[in-house]
Structure formats: C-alpha cells, structure tokens
Amino acid sequence: MFTVMLKAKLHMARVTHAVLNYEGSCAIDGELLDMSGIRENEQIQIYNVENGQRFTTYAIRAEEGSRVISINGAAAHLAGPGDRVIICSYAHYSEAELESHQPSLVYLQEGNVVSHTSNAIPVQLA
C-alpha cells in the first residue's frame, strides 16, 4: 500500500507574472525549485491565499535567482501578480518510506526571498 504525502512546499510565494497566452504551467525560480526538491514538469497544486482558488498544473524552471513565480495559461485566470500562493507537490510513499519521510518546506518573504526552511509543519495550537 502507498500513501500520498506532502513532498515539498513553497509557502507564501508571491506571484510575479500571469501569462494567459502561454502553453500552461507555473514557472518557478530555478533556485527555489532546487531548494524545495520540486522537479521540472512535476505536478503541483497551487493554493491562492488571496481568493481561495486551488488548481493543479506542473512546474517549469524560470531563470535562477529571478524570484519569478509565473502562473501561465488558463490558470492565469485564477492567480495574478501580487497574489500570495502556496505551491505544493505530493508523492506516493510505501509504508517503509513513511518511517523516515520528511517534507521539504521552504518559507518565503516579500520578493520571494527565502526566510527559512524546515522539514516539519508546526503543531497547530487550540
């Protein structure tokens, strides 16, 4: 049996571009892709903090160091420049892999600059 688990997350990324007339996908700064472990062409889920939209697309590499987060194609109707988004990827893990699995979490601040990284989401308090 396999369990679908969070693999990687870019938390509070700021959308820099929305390009409607593009083939599709989400362009992400190559440094952020590498840091998070999200691969080019990997399926990602994007959660728009501003309007609640949630959608699926795939990641493509943007220029390293550009801090670009570009929502392309039809998804450009769901998120625009300035919106804060959470970008997640998930993977299937075997029971044995679950023993040591830790997601790669990258937290961003203004300008899509990394504030910190982690491998665990803090416990939510009551």
Short mmCIF file of C-alpha atoms in Angstrom, two decimals:
data_model
loop_
_atom_site.label_atom_id
_atom_site.label_comp_id
_atom_site.label_asym_id
_atom_site.label_seq_id
_atom_site.Cartn_x
_atom_site.Cartn_y
_atom_site.Cartn_z
CA MET A 1 0.00 0.00 0.00
CA PHE A 2 1.16 3.54 -0.76
CA THR A 3 0.17 6.76 1.00
CA VAL A 4 0.13 10.16 -0.71
CA MET A 5 2.14 12.61 1.39
CA LEU A 6 3.36 16.17 1.11
CA LYS A 7 6.73 16.09 -0.65
CA ALA A 8 7.59 19.79 -0.93
CA LYS A 9 6.09 23.20 -0.29
CA LEU A 10 6.88 26.79 -1.22
CA HIS A 11 4.95 28.72 1.42
CA MET A 12 3.65 32.24 0.71
CA ALA A 13 5.25 32.73 -2.69
CA ARG A 14 4.29 35.99 -4.37
CA VAL A 15 3.06 35.69 -7.97
CA THR A 16 5.22 37.90 -10.19
CA HIS A 17 3.61 37.19 -13.58
CA ALA A 18 0.38 35.80 -15.03
CA VAL A 19 0.70 34.97 -18.73
CA LEU A 20 -2.62 33.90 -20.25
CA ASN A 21 -1.32 33.24 -23.76
CA TYR A 22 1.19 30.60 -22.76
CA GLU A 23 1.07 26.84 -23.10
CA GLY A 24 0.40 26.33 -19.40
CA SER A 25 2.28 25.59 -16.21
CA CYS A 26 3.89 27.57 -13.42
CA ALA A 27 7.39 28.95 -13.90
CA ILE A 28 9.35 28.91 -10.65
CA ASP A 29 12.79 30.39 -9.99
CA GLY A 30 15.25 27.52 -10.56
CA GLU A 31 16.92 28.12 -7.19
CA LEU A 32 13.56 27.72 -5.44
CA LEU A 33 12.84 24.54 -7.41
CA ASP A 34 16.19 23.05 -6.41
CA MET A 35 15.87 24.11 -2.78
CA SER A 36 12.37 22.63 -2.46
CA GLY A 37 13.06 19.47 -4.44
CA ILE A 38 10.23 20.17 -6.90
CA ARG A 39 11.27 18.86 -10.31
CA GLU A 40 10.67 20.37 -13.72
CA ASN A 41 7.40 19.03 -15.19
CA GLU A 42 6.30 17.70 -11.79
CA GLN A 43 2.62 18.05 -10.97
CA ILE A 44 2.00 20.77 -8.40
CA GLN A 45 -1.01 22.08 -6.54
CA ILE A 46 -1.33 25.83 -6.12
CA TYR A 47 -3.45 27.37 -3.37
CA ASN A 48 -4.22 31.08 -3.78
CA VAL A 49 -4.31 32.67 -0.33
CA GLU A 50 -5.99 35.83 -1.69
CA ASN A 51 -9.06 34.30 -3.33
CA GLY A 52 -9.21 30.66 -2.24
CA GLN A 53 -8.68 29.24 -5.73
CA ARG A 54 -6.97 25.84 -5.80
CA PHE A 55 -5.65 24.35 -9.01
CA THR A 56 -3.31 21.76 -10.48
CA THR A 57 -0.59 22.42 -13.03
CA TYR A 58 3.08 21.49 -13.49
CA ALA A 59 6.33 23.22 -12.67
CA ILE A 60 8.75 24.65 -15.21
CA ARG A 61 12.09 26.27 -14.48
CA ALA A 62 12.44 30.04 -14.50
CA GLU A 63 15.79 31.77 -14.50
CA GLU A 64 17.87 31.07 -11.39
CA GLY A 65 17.84 33.99 -8.97
CA SER A 66 14.98 35.74 -10.78
CA ARG A 67 12.49 35.10 -7.92
CA VAL A 68 9.87 34.54 -10.65
CA ILE A 69 6.61 32.78 -9.89
CA SER A 70 4.62 32.93 -13.14
CA ILE A 71 1.14 31.44 -13.42
CA ASN A 72 0.65 30.58 -17.08
CA GLY A 73 -2.13 29.55 -19.44
CA ALA A 74 -5.70 29.11 -18.25
CA ALA A 75 -4.54 29.23 -14.61
CA ALA A 76 -3.66 32.90 -15.14
CA HIS A 77 -7.39 33.49 -14.57
CA LEU A 78 -7.00 32.06 -11.04
CA ALA A 79 -3.97 33.99 -9.75
CA GLY A 80 -2.40 37.28 -10.71
CA PRO A 81 0.68 39.35 -9.92
CA GLY A 82 0.84 40.21 -6.24
CA ASP A 83 -1.24 37.23 -5.07
CA ARG A 84 0.26 35.09 -2.32
CA VAL A 85 0.21 31.38 -3.14
CA ILE A 86 1.24 28.12 -1.56
CA ILE A 87 2.80 25.69 -4.03
CA CYS A 88 2.82 22.01 -3.03
CA SER A 89 3.92 18.74 -4.55
CA TYR A 90 2.91 15.32 -3.29
CA ALA A 91 4.32 11.83 -3.78
CA HIS A 92 3.36 8.23 -3.10
CA TYR A 93 5.34 6.60 -0.29
CA SER A 94 5.49 2.98 0.79
CA GLU A 95 4.97 2.04 4.42
CA ALA A 96 8.74 1.60 4.79
CA GLU A 97 9.45 5.03 3.27
CA LEU A 98 6.98 6.68 5.65
CA GLU A 99 9.25 5.82 8.58
CA SER A 100 11.82 8.41 7.50
CA HIS A 101 9.80 10.72 5.23
CA GLN A 102 10.13 14.44 5.89
CA PRO A 103 8.74 17.06 3.51
CA SER A 104 10.92 19.88 2.21
CA LEU A 105 9.34 23.16 3.33
CA VAL A 106 10.60 26.50 2.01
CA TYR A 107 9.14 29.64 3.59
CA LEU A 108 9.25 32.85 1.57
CA GLN A 109 9.02 36.51 2.47
CA GLU A 110 8.50 39.58 0.26
CA GLY A 111 10.32 39.42 -3.03
CA ASN A 112 10.23 35.61 -2.91
CA VAL A 113 13.31 35.63 -0.71
CA VAL A 114 13.74 32.54 1.46
CA SER A 115 13.18 33.32 5.14
CA HIS A 116 13.81 29.78 6.37
CA THR A 117 13.41 26.10 5.61
CA SER A 118 12.06 23.22 7.64
CA ASN A 119 11.09 19.55 7.46
CA ALA A 120 8.10 19.75 9.81
CA ILE A 121 4.96 21.86 9.94
CA PRO A 122 4.48 23.34 13.42
CA VAL A 123 1.77 21.81 15.59
CA GLN A 124 -1.42 23.88 15.39
CA LEU A 125 -2.44 25.13 18.80
CA ALA A 126 -6.02 25.26 20.01
#
